[in-house]
Tab-separated table of C-alpha atoms in Angstrom:
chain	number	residue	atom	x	y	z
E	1	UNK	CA	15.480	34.643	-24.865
E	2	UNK	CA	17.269	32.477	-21.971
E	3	UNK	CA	16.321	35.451	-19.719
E	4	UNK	CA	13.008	35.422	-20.534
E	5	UNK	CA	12.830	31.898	-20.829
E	6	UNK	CA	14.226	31.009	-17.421
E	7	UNK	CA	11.327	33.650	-15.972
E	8	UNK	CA	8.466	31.621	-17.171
E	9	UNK	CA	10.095	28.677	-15.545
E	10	UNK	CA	10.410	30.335	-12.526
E	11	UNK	CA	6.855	31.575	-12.592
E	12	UNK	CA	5.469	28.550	-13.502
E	13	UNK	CA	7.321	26.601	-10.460
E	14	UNK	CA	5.945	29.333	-8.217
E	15	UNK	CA	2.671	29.312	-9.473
E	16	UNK	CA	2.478	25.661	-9.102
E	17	UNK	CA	3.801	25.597	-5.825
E	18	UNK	CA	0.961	27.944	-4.791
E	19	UNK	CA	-1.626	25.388	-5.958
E	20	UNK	CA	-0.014	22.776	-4.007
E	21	UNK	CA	0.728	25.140	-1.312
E	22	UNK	CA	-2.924	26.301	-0.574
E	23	UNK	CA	-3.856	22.432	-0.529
E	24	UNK	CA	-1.230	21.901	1.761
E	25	UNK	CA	-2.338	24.592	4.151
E	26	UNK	CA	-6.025	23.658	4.135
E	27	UNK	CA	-5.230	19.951	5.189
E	28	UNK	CA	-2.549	21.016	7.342
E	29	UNK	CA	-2.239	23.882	8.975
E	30	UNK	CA	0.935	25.386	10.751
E	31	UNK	CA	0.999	27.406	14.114
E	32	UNK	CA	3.417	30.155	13.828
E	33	UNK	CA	6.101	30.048	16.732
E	34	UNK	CA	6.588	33.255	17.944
E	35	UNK	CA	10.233	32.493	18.673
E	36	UNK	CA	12.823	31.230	15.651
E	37	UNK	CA	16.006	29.895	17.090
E	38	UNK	CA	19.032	30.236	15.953
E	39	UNK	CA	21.828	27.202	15.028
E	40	UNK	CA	23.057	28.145	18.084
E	41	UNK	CA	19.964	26.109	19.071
E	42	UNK	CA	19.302	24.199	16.768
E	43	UNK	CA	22.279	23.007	15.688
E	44	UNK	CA	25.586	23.064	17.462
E	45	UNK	CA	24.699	21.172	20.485
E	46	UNK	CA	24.688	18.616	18.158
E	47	UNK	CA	28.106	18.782	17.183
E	48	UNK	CA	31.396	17.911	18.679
E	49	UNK	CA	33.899	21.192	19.034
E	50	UNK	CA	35.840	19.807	15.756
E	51	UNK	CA	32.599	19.279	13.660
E	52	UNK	CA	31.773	23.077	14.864
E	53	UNK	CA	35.327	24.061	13.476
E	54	UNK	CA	34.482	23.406	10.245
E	55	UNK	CA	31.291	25.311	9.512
E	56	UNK	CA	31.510	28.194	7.239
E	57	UNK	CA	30.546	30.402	10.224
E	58	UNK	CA	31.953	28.455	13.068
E	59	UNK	CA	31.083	30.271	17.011
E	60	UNK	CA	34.388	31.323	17.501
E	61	UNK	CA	35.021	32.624	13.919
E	62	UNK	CA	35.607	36.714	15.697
E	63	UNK	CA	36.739	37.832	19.095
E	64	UNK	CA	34.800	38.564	22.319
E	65	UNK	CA	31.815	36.678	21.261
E	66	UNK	CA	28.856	36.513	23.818
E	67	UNK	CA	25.034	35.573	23.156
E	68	UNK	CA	22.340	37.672	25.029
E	69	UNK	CA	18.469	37.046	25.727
E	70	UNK	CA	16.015	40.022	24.281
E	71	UNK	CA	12.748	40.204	23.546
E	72	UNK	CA	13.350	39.300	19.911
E	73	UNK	CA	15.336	35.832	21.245
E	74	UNK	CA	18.998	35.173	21.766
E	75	UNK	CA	21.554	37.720	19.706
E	76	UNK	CA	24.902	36.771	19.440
E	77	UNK	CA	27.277	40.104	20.052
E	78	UNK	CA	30.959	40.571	19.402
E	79	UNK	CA	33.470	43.475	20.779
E	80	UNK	CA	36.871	43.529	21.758
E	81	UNK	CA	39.719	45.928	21.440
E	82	UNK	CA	41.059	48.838	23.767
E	83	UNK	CA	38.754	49.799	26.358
E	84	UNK	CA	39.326	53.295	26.126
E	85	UNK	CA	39.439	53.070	22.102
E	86	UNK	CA	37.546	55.110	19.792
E	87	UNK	CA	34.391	52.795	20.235
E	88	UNK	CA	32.660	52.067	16.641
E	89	UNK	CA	29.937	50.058	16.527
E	90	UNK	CA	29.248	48.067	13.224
E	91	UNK	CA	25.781	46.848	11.194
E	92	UNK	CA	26.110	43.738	8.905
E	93	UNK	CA	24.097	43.430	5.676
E	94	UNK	CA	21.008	41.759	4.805
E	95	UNK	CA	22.436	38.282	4.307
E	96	UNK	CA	25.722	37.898	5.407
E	97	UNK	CA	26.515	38.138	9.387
E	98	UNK	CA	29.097	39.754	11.209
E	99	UNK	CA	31.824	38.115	9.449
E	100	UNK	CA	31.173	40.252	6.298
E	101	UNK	CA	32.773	42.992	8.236
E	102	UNK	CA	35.319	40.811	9.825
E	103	UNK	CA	38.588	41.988	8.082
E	104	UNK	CA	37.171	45.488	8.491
E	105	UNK	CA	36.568	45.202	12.326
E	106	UNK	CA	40.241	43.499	13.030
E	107	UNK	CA	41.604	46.282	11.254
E	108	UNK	CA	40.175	49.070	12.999
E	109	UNK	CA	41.503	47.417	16.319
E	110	UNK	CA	44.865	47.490	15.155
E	111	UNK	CA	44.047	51.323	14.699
E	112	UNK	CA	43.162	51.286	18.526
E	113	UNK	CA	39.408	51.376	18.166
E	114	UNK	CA	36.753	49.072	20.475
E	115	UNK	CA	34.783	47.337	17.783
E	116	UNK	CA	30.778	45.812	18.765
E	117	UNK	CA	29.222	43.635	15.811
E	118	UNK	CA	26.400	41.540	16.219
E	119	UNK	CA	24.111	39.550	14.022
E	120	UNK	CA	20.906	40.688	12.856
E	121	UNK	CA	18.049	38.372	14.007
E	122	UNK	CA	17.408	36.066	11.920
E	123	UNK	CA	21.085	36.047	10.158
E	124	UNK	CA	24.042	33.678	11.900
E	125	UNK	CA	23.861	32.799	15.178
E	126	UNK	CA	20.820	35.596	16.529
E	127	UNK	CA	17.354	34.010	16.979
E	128	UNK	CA	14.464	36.157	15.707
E	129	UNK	CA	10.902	36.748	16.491
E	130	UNK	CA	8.462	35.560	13.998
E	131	UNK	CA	8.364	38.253	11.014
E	132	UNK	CA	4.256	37.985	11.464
E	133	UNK	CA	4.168	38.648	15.234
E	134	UNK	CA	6.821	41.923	14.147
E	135	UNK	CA	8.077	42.706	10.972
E	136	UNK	CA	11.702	43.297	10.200
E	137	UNK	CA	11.111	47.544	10.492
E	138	UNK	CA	13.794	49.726	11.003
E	139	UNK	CA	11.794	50.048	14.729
E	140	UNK	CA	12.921	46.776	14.852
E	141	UNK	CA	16.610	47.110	14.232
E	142	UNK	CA	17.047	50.524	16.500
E	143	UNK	CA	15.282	48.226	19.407
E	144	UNK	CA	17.915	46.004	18.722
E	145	UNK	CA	20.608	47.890	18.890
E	146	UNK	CA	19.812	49.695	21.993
E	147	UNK	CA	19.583	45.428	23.310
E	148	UNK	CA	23.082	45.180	21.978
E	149	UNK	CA	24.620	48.496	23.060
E	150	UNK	CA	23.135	47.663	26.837
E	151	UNK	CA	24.982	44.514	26.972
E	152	UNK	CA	28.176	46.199	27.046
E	153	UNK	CA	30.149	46.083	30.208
E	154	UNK	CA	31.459	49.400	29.175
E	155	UNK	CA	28.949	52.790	28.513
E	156	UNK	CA	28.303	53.155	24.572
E	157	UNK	CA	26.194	55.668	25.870
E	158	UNK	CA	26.332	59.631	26.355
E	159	UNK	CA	27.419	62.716	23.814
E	160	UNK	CA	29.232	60.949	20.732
E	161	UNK	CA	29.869	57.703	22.235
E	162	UNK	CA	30.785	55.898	19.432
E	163	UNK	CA	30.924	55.968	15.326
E	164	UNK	CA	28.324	53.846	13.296
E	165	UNK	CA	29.209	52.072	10.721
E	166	UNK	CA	26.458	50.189	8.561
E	167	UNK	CA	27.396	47.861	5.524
E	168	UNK	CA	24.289	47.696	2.984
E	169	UNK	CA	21.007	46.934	4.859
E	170	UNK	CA	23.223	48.046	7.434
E	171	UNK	CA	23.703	51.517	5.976
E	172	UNK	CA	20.004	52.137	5.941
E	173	UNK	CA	19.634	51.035	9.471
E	174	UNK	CA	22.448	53.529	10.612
E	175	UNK	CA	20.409	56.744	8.862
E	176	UNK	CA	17.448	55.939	10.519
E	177	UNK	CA	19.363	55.372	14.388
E	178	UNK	CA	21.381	58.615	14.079
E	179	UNK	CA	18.294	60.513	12.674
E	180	UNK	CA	16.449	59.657	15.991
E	181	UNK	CA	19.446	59.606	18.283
E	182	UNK	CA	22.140	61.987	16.953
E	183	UNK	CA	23.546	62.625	20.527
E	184	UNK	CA	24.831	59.402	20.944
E	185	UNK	CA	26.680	59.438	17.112
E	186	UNK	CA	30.536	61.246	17.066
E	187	UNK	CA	30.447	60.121	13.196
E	188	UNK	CA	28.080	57.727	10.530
E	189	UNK	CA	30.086	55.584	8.030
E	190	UNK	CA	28.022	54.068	5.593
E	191	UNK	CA	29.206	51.729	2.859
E	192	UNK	CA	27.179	50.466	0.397
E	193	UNK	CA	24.002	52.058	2.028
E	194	UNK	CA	20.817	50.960	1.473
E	195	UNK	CA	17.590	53.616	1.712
E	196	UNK	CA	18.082	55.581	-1.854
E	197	UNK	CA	17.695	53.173	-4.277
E	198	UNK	CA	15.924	54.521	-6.712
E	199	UNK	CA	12.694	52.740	-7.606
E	200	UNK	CA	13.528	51.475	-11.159
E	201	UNK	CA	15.700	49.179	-9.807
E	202	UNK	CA	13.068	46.792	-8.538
E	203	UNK	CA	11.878	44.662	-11.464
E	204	UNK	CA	8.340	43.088	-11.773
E	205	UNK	CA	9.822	39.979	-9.935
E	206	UNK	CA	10.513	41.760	-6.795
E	207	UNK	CA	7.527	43.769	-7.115
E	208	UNK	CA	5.540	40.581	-7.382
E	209	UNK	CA	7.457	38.901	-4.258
E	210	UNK	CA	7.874	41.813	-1.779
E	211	UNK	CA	5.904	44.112	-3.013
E	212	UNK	CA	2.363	43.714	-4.484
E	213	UNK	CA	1.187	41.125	-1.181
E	214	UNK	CA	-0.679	39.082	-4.228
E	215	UNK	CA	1.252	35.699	-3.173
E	216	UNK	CA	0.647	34.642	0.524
E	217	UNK	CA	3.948	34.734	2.882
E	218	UNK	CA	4.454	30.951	3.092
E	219	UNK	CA	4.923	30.498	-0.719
E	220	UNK	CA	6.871	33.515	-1.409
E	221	UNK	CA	9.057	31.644	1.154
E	222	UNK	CA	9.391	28.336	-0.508
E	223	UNK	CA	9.965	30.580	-3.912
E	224	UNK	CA	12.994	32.183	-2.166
E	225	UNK	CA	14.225	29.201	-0.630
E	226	UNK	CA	14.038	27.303	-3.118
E	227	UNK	CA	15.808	29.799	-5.563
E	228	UNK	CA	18.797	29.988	-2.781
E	229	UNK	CA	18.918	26.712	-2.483
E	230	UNK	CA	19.767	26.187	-6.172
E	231	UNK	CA	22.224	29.071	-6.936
E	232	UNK	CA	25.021	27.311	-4.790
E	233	UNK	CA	28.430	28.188	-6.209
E	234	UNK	CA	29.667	32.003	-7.021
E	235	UNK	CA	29.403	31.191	-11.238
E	236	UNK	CA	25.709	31.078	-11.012
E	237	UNK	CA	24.898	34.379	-8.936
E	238	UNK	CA	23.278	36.748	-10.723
E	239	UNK	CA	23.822	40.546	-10.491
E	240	UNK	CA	21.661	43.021	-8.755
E	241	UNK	CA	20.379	41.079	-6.605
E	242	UNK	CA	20.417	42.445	-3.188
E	243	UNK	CA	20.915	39.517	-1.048
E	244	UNK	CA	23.582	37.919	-3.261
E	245	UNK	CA	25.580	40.450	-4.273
E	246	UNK	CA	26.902	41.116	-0.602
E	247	UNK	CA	28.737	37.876	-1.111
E	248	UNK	CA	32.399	38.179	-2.765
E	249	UNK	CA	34.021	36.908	-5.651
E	250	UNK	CA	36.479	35.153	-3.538
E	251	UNK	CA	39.481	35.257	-6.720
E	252	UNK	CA	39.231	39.051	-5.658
E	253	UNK	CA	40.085	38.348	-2.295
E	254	UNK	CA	44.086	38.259	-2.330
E	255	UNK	CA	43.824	39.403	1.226
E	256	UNK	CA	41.819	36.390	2.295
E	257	UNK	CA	38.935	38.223	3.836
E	258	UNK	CA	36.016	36.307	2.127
E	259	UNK	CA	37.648	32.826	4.088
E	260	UNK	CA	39.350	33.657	7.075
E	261	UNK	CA	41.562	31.584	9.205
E	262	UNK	CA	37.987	30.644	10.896
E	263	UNK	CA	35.256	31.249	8.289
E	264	UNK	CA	33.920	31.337	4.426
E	265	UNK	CA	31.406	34.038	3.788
E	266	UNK	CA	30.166	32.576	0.422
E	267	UNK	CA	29.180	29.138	2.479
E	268	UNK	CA	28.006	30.665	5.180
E	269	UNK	CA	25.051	31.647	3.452
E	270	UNK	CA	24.550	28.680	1.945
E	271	UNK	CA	24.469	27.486	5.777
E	272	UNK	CA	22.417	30.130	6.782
E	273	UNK	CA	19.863	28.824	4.287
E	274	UNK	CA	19.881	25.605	5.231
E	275	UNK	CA	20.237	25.588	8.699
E	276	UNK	CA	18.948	28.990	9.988
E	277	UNK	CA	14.875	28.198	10.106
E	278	UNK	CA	14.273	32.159	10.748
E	279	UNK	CA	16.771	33.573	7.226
E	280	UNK	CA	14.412	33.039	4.674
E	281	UNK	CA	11.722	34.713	6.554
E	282	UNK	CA	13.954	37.705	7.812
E	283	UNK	CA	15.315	38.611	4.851
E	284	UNK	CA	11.373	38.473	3.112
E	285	UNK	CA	10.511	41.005	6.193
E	286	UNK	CA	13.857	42.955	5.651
E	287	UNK	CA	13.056	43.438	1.830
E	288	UNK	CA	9.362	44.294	2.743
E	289	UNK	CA	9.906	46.703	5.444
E	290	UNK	CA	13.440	47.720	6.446
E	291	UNK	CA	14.750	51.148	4.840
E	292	UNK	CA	15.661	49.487	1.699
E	293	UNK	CA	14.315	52.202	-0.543
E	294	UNK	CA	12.601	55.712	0.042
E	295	UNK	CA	14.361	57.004	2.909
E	296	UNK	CA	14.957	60.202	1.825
E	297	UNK	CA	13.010	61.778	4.672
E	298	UNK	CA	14.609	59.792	7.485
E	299	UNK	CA	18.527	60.948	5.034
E	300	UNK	CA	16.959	64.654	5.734
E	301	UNK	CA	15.609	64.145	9.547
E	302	UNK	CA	19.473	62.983	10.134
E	303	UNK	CA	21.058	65.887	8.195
E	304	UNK	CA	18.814	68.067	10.542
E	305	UNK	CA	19.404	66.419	13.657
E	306	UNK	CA	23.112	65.995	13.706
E	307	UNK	CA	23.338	70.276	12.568
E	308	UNK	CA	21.293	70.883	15.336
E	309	UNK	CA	23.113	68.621	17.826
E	310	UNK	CA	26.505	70.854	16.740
E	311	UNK	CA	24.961	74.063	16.697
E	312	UNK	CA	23.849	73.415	20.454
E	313	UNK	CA	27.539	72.420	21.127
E	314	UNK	CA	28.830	75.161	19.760
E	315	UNK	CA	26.953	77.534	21.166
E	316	UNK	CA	27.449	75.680	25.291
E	317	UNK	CA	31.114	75.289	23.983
E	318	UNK	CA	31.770	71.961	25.758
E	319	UNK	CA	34.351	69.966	24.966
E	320	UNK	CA	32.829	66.447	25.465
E	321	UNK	CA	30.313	67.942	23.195
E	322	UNK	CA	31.464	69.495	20.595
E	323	UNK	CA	30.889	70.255	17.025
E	324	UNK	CA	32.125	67.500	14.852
E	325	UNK	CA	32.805	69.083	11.719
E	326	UNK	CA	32.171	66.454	8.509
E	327	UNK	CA	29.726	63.729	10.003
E	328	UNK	CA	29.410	61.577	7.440
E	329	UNK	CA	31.550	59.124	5.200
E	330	UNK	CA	30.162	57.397	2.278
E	331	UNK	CA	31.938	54.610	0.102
E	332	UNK	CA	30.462	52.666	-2.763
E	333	UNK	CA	32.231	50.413	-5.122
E	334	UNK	CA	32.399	51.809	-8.980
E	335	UNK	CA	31.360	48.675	-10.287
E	336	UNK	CA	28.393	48.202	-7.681
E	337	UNK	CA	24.871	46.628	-9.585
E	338	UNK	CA	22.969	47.121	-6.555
E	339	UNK	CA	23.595	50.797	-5.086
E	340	UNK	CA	24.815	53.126	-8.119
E	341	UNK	CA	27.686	55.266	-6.703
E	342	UNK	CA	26.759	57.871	-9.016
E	343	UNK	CA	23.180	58.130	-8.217
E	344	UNK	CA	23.794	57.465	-4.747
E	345	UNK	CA	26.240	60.637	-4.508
E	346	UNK	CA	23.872	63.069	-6.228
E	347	UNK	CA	21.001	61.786	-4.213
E	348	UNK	CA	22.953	62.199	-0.859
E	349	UNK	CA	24.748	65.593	-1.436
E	350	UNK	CA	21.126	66.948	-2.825
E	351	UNK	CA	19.930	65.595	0.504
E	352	UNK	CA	22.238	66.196	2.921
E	353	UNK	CA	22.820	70.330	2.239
E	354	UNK	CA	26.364	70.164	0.523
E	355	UNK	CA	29.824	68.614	0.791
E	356	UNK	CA	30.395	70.257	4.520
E	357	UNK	CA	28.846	67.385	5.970
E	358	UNK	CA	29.599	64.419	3.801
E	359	UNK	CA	32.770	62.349	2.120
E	360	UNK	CA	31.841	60.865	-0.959
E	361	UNK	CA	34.660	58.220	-1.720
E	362	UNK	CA	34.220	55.756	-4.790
E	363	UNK	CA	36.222	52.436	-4.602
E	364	UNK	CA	37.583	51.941	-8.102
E	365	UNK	CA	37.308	48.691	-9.937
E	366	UNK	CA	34.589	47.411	-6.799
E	367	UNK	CA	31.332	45.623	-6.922
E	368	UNK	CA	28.726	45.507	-3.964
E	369	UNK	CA	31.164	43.181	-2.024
E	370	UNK	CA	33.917	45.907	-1.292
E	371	UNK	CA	33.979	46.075	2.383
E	372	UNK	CA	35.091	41.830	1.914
E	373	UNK	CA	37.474	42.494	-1.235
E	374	UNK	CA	38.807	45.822	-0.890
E	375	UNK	CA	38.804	46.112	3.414
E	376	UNK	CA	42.423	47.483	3.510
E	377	UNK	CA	41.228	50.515	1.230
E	378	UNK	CA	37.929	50.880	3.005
E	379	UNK	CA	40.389	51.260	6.494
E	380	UNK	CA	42.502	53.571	5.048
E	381	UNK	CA	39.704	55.471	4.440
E	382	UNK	CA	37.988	55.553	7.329
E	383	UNK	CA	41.213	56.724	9.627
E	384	UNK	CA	41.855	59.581	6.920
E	385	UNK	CA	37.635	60.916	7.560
E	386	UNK	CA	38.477	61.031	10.912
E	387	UNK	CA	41.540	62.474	11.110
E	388	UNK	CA	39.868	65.416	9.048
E	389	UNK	CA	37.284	65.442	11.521
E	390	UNK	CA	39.637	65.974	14.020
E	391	UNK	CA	41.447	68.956	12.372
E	392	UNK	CA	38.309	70.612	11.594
E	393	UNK	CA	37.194	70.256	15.145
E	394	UNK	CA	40.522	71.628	15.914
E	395	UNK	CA	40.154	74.594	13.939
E	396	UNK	CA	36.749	75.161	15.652
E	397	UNK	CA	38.215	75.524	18.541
């Protein structure tokens, strides 16, 4: 009854802010900047270097950090580690920005790797261009990363320049770059990936906010803001949803990932919220349009195009080229509300052709938040994929 209870009070808020809404917008209406700046912007030039400190996602929380102009506005990029590393470049979630894969990223230097993180537009410090001018598409976020990888002083370019690695959201966006540029891909690690979930998921409320294009934009916005706004603090987030769930129960954390020496994931979206003009809106446009759900032909285009990429390898026989054996790693936590491992692991191995080409790995005990709360494990596993990678290649040979 609470449940049920607490949905007519949220339906009668929204549907009162409608009717004050549509008043609102006939007596004043709003041009839409084509531009959304960042608190990069907006914010820190505000601030004295100790006030910055202290934000939940300060602008020196990771290494390497550097802020570059594209057509979509400012993005703010990280990379560092060993030049001539194994070069892995790393996709963030829906909500939370690079420094959801933080503990993840410093890891994988210590393992001799050359990391590159940025933050999706509209999430931390990137800017974004309006969701109305372009929606959040995975067009969009392949554009991007091509903006990011080009900003490198170093080539992430050429015959399996680099691993991707895409957290959530970021999982989805991953399938979709290495189905249209498999080349470029030596390996896809996806945690957590978004683009399979399976359509009974969605309950009427999302259907009626993303889905059904009943409500207009601007009040589905003050609907979601307004119901981040009010779950601050980890004892009132609710399960399954997608953009909360990426946040950690920090009493899980005994490694300190979730509030690093220089950051606190859980506050930073509540920062992001308030301070980030352009979040609400992206992550409307993400849940709309990115490869949340339904992928299954862009899973299949990938499966396709990274077989074909290693048969052509195989049959020139180059070794800058060559067949990669297993291409693809997936982890999902076994307590996950948002991606099902088990669903998720039938789906993929029904997709992708058998366990030749995949690693299924299921973190025990983990919710939606593993690459935060179990990092050290997700490592581990990453370094053992790719040392079997190796020795297959080897055997290849």
């Amino acid at each position: 009854m609470n449940g049920l209870s607490n949905n007519l009070k949220s339906l009668g808020l929204l549907g009162a802010g409608v009717a004050v809404g549509l008043l609102a917008k006939e007596l004043y209406p709003r041009a839409v900047d084509v531009i959304i700046p960042s608190p990069r912007e907006t914010q820190l030039p505000y601030l004295s270097p100790s006030e910055q400190a202290q934000l939940p996602y300060p602008p020196d929380a990771l290494p390497g950090a550097r802020d570059i102009p594209s057509p979509y506005g400012s993005l703010r990029v990280y990379e560092w580690g060993p030049t001539h590393g194994r070069r892995v470049l790393m996709v963030h979630g829906i909500s939370t920005p690079s420094i959801a894969l933080a503990a993840i990223a410093h890891a994988l230097v210590r393992c001799s790797c050359r990391v590159l993180l940025f933050d999706l537009p509209g999430r931390g410090y990137s800017s974004t261009q309006s969701p109305t001018v372009h929606s959040q598409s995975s067009e969009f976020f392949i554009a991007t990363i091509f903006f990011v990888l080009a900003s490198s002083s170093l080539s992430w370019t050429g015959p399996n320049s680099f691993s991707i690695l895409g957290y959530s959201l970021g999982g989805g966006i991953a399938v979709n770059f290495a189905s249209c540029f498999p080349s470029l891909i030596s390996s896809v690690i996806l945690l957590a990936p978004s683009g399979l979930i399976r359509p009974y998921h969605f309950g009427w409320q999302s259907r009626l906010l993303y889905s059904s294009r009943l409500l207009p934009d601007w009040a589905v916005e003050q609907f979601v803001y307004w119901k981040l706004s009010s779950s601050s603090g980890q004892d009132q987030r609710q399960s399954g949803t997608v953009i909360e769930d990426e946040l950690p129960l920090v009493e899980q954390c005994g490694d300190g990932s979730a509030r690093g020496p220089k950051f606190d994931i859980p506050m930073a979206l509540e920062w992001q919220v308030q301070r980030h003009k352009g979040f609400v809106k992206s992550n409307i446009s993400s849940l709309r349009h990115a490869p949340i759900s339904g992928q299954h032909h862009q899973w299949i285009r990938m499966t396709h195009a990274l077989s074909n990429r290693d048969t052509k390898a195989n049959q020139q026989a180059t070794t800058s080229y060559a067949s990669q054996g297993a291409t693809m790693l997936i982890m999902c936590g076994e307590n996950d509300p948002v991606i099902i491992a088990k669903e998720l692991e039938t789906d993929s191995r029904d997709l992708l052709g058998g366990s030749e080409n995949l690693l299924f790995v299921i973190t025990p005990g983990a919710g939606h938040d593993f690459p935060v709360t179990h990092s050290k494990e997700v490592v581990e596993t990453i370094t053992k994929f790719w040392e079997h990678q190796s020795h297959q290649i080897q055997a290849r040979s």
